[in-house]
Coordinates of C-alpha atoms in Angstrom, one line a residue:
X1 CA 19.2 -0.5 39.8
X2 CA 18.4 2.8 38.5
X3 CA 18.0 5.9 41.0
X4 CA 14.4 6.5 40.0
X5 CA 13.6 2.9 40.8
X6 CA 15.5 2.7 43.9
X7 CA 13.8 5.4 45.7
X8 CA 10.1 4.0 44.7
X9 CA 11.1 1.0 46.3
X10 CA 12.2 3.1 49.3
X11 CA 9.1 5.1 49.3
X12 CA 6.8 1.8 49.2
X13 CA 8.5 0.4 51.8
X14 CA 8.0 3.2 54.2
X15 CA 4.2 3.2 52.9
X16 CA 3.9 -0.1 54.0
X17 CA 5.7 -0.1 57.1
X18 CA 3.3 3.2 58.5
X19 CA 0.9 1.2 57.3
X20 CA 1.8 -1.9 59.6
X21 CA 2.3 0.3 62.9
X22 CA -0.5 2.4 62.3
X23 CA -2.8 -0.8 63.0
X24 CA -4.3 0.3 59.3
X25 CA -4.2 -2.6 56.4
X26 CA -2.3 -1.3 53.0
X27 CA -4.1 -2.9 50.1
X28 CA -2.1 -3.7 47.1
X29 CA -4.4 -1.0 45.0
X30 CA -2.9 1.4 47.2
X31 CA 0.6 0.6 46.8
X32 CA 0.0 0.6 43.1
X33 CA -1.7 3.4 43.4
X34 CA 1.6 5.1 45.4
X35 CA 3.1 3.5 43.4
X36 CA 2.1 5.2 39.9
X37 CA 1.2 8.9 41.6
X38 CA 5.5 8.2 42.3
X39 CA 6.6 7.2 38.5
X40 CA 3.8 9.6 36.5
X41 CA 3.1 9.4 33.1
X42 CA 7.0 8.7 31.5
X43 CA 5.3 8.4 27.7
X44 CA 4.3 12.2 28.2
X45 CA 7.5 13.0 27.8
X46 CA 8.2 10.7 24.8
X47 CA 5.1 12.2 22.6
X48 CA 3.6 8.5 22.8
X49 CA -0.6 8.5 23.5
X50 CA -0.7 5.2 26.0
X51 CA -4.2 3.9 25.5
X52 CA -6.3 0.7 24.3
X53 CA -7.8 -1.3 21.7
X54 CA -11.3 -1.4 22.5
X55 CA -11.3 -5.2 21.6
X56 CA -9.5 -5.8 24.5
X57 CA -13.1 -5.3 26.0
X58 CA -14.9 -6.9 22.9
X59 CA -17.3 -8.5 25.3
X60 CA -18.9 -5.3 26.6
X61 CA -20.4 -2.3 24.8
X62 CA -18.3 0.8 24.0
X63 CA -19.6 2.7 27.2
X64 CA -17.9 0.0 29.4
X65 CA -15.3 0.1 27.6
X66 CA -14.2 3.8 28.5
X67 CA -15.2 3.1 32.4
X68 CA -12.1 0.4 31.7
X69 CA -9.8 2.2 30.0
X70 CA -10.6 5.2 32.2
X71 CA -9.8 3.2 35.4
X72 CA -6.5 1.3 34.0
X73 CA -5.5 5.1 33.8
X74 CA -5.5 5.5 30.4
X75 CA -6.1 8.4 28.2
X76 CA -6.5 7.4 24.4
X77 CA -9.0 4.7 22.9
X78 CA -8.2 2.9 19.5
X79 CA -12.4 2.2 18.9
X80 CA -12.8 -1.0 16.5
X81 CA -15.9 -1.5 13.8
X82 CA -18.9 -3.5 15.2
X83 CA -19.1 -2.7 18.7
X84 CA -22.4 -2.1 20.4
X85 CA -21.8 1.5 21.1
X86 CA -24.1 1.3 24.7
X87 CA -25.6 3.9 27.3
X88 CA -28.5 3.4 25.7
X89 CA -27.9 3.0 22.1
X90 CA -27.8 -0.3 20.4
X91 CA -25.8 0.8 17.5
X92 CA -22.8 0.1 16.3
X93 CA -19.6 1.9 16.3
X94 CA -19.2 1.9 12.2
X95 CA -19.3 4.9 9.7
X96 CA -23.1 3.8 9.5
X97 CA -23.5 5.4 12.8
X98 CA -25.9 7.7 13.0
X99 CA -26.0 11.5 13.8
X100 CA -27.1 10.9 17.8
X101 CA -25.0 7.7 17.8
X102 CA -22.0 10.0 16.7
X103 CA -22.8 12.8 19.7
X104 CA -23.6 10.1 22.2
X105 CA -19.7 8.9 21.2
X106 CA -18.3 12.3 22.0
X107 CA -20.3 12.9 25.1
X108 CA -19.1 9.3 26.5
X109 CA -15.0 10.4 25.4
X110 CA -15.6 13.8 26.9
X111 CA -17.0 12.7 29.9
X112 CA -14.3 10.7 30.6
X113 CA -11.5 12.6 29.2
X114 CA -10.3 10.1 26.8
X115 CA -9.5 10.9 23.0
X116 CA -10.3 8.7 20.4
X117 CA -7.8 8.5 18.5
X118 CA -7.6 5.4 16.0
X119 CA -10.1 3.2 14.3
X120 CA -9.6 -0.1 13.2
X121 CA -9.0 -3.0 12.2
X122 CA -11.4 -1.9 9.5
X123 CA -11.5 -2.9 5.4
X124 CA -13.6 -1.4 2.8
X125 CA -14.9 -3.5 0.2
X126 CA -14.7 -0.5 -3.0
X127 CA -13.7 3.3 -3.5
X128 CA -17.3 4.2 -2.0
X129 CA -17.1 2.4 0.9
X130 CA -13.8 3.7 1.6
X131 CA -14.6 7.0 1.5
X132 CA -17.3 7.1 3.7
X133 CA -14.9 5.1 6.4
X134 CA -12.7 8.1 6.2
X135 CA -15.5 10.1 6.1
X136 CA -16.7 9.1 9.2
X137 CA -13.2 9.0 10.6
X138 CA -12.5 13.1 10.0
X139 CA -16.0 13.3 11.8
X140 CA -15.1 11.8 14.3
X141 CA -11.9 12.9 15.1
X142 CA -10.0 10.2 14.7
X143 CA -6.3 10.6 13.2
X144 CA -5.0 6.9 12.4
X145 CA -7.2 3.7 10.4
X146 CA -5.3 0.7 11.0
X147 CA -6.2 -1.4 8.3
X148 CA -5.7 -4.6 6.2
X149 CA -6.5 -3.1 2.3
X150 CA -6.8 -5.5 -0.5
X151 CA -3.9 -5.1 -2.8
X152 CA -5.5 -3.1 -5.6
X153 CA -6.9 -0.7 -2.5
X154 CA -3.8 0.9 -1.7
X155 CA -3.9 3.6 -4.1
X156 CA -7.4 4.0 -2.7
X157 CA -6.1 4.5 0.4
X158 CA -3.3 6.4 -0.2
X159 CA -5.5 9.2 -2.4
X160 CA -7.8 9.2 0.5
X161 CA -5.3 10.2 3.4
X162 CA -4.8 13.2 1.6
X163 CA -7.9 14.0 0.9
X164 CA -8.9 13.7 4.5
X165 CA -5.9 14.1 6.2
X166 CA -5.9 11.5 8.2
X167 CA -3.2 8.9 8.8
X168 CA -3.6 5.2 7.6
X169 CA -1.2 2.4 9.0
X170 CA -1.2 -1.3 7.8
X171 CA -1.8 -4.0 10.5
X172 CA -0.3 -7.1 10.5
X173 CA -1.6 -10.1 11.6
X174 CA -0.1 -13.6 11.8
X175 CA 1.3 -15.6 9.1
X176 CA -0.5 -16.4 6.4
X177 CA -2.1 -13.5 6.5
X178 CA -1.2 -11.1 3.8
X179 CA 0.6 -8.2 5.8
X180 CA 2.6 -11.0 8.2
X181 CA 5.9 -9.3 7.4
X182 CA 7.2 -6.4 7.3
X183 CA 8.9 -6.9 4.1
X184 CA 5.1 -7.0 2.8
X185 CA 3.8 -3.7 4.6
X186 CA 7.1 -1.5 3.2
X187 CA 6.4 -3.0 -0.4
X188 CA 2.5 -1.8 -0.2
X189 CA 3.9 1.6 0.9
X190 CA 6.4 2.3 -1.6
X191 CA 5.6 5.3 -3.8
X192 CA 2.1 6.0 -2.0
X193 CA 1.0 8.9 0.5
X194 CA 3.3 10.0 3.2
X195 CA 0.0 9.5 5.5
X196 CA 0.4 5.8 5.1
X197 CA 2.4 3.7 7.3
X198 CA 2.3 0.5 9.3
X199 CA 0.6 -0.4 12.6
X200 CA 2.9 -2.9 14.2
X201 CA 1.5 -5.6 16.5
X202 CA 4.6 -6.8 18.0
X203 CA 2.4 -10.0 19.3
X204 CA 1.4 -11.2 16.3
X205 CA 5.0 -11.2 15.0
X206 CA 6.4 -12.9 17.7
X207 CA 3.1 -15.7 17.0
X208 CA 4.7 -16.0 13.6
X209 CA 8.0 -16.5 14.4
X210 CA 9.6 -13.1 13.9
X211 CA 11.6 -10.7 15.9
X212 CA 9.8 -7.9 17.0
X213 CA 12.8 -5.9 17.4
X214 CA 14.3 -6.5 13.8
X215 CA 10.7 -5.9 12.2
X216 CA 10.9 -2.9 13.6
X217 CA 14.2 -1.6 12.3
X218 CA 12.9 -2.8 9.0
X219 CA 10.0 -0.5 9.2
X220 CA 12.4 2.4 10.5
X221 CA 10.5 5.8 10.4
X222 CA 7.2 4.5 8.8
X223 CA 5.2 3.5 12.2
X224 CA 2.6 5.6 12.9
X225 CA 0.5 3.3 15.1
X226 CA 1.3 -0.1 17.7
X227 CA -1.0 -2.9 19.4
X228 CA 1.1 -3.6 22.4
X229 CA 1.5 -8.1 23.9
X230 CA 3.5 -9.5 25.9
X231 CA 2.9 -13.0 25.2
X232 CA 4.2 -16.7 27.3
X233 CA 5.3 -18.3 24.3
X234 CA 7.4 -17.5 20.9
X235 CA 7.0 -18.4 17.8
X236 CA 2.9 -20.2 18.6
X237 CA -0.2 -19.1 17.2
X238 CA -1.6 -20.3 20.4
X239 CA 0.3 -17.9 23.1
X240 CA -1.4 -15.5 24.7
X241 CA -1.2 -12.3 26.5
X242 CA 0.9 -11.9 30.0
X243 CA 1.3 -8.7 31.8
X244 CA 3.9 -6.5 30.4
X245 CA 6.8 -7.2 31.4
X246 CA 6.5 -11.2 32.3
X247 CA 6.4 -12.5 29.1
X248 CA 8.8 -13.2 26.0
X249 CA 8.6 -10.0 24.0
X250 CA 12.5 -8.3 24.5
X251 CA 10.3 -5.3 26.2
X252 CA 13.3 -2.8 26.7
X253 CA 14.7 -3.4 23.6
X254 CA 11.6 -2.7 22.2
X255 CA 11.1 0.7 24.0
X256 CA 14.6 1.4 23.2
X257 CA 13.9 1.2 19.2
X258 CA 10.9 2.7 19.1
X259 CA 13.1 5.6 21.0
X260 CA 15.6 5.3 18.4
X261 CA 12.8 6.2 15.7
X262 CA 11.5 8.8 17.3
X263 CA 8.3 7.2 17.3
X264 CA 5.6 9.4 18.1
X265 CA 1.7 7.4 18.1
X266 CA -0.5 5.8 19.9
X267 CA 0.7 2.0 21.6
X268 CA -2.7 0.4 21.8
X269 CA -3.3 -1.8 25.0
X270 CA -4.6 -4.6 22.9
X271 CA -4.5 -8.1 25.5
X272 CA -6.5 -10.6 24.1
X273 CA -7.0 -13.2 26.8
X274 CA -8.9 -13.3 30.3
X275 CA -11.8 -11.7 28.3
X276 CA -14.3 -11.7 31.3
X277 CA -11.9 -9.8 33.5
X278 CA -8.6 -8.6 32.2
X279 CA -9.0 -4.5 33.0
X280 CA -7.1 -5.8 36.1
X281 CA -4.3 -7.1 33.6
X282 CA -4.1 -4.4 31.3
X283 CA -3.7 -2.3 34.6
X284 CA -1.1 -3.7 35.6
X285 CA 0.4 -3.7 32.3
X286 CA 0.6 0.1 32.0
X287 CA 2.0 0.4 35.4
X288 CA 4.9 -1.9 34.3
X289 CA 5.4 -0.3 31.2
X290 CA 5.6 3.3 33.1
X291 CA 8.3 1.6 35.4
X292 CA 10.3 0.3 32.7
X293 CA 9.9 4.0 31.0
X294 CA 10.4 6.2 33.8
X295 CA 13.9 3.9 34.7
X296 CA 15.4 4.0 31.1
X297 CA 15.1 7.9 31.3
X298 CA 17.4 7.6 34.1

């Protein structure tokens, strides 16, 4: 057992036990809570923004879900096209946002201290459209679009993260989807803009039968951006999330590669089950991942 772990156990014990002999009941939100203020914030360290996919809380409006981002102790937002944005405005979070949609949108981040900091899944259907999601994107401050282009988009794309200056990383979705592999996503990168790169959703691969770990070493210094799973089953379009942690993804080998790459972007909370009520999950998620972090630093 690592040192770092060792004495948080230590420290929780004694928690609970003052707890117990003060007559006083210890609830598990505040030994998690103990429990958290003890580890900190180990991806700090590591230059990686720990944050969420918004549709993680595709049943709620935008507004709600900061409150449940904020409150799973998260500090970056990956926003997604389509959601009502909420707090009173029925729009949409798109690049057809208006004016007062697009303030109401920084007010909401800044009252909350989160940063937006990627937007997607989202496709363009021409050059136009395109360049008024980018647009919209350097307006918004937003310095990743994950994306699924069309195949005679790319150079689209690539022209338009320089023009903009903002980052756009290729998402991968299950087989048979286009981008399934990762042999697919270096092929559409070769010979375009340095800006481009993948988004890896290590859950997805693992749905399509792949090892997350080797599909990272094949995309070696070109990830700019991940959805984070833990899912209960390999290699079944059906699995679903589980807590960090619990599941089948190799989770410190994982960490441990995307060390090795010096990998430096946001990992997107995205847990796609429990929609009703899984803040609670992707709570608990980020607290294991900060465990697992703050012991391999040790």
């Amino acid at each position: 057992m690592k040192p770092n772990t060792f004495y948080s156990l230590i420290m929780l014990a004694g928690i609970t036990f003052l707890s117990c002999s003060s007559g006083t009941t210890s609830s598990t939100t505040q030994v998690e809570d103990t429990l958290q203020d003890t580890v900190g914030y180990p991806e700090e360290h590591l230059n990686w923004k720990l944050g969420a996919q918004a549709y993680t809380f595709r049943l709620f409006t935008f507004a709600e879900a900061l409150d449940k981002i904020d409150s799973a102790d998260l500090r970056f937002v990956e926003a997604f096209p389509g959601q009502i944005i909420g707090a009173g405005n029925e729009e949409k979070f798109n690049y057809t946002l208006s004016k007062e949609g697009r303030n109401l949108v920084r007010k909401l981040l800044t009252d909350r201290n989160i940063t937006l900091h990627a937007f997607g899944v989202v496709n363009g259907k021409d050059a136009a459209e395109w360049d008024q999601i980018f647009a919209f994107a350097q307006d918004m401050g937003v310095r990743v679009i994950n994306c699924e282009p069309k195949e005679e988009h790319l150079d689209i794309i690539s022209a338009l993260c320089d023009k903009y200056d903002i980052r756009a990383a290729i998402h991968n979705h299950p087989e048979p989807t286009t981008y399934w592999k990762p042999e697919v996503v270096l092929a559409a990168l070769q010979g375009r803009s340095s800006k481009m790169g993948a988004a890896a959703d290590v859950g997805h691969w693992m749905r399509s039968g792949l090892d997350p770990v080797e599909c990272l070493k094949k995309l070696n210094g070109k990830i700019i951006h991940a959805h984070f799973k833990d899912l209960n089953a390999f290699g079944d379009k059906k699995a679903h999330d589980v807590h960090w942690g619990t599941g089948k993804l190799p989770i410190n080998e994982v960490i441990e590669e995307l060390k090795n790459q010096n990998f430096d972007g946001m990992l997107s909370a995205e847990y796609e089950y429990n929609w009703e009520n899984n803040q609670p999950d992707v709570a608990q998620s980020v607290r294991n991942l900060r465990e697992l972090l703050s012991a391999s630093a040790n």
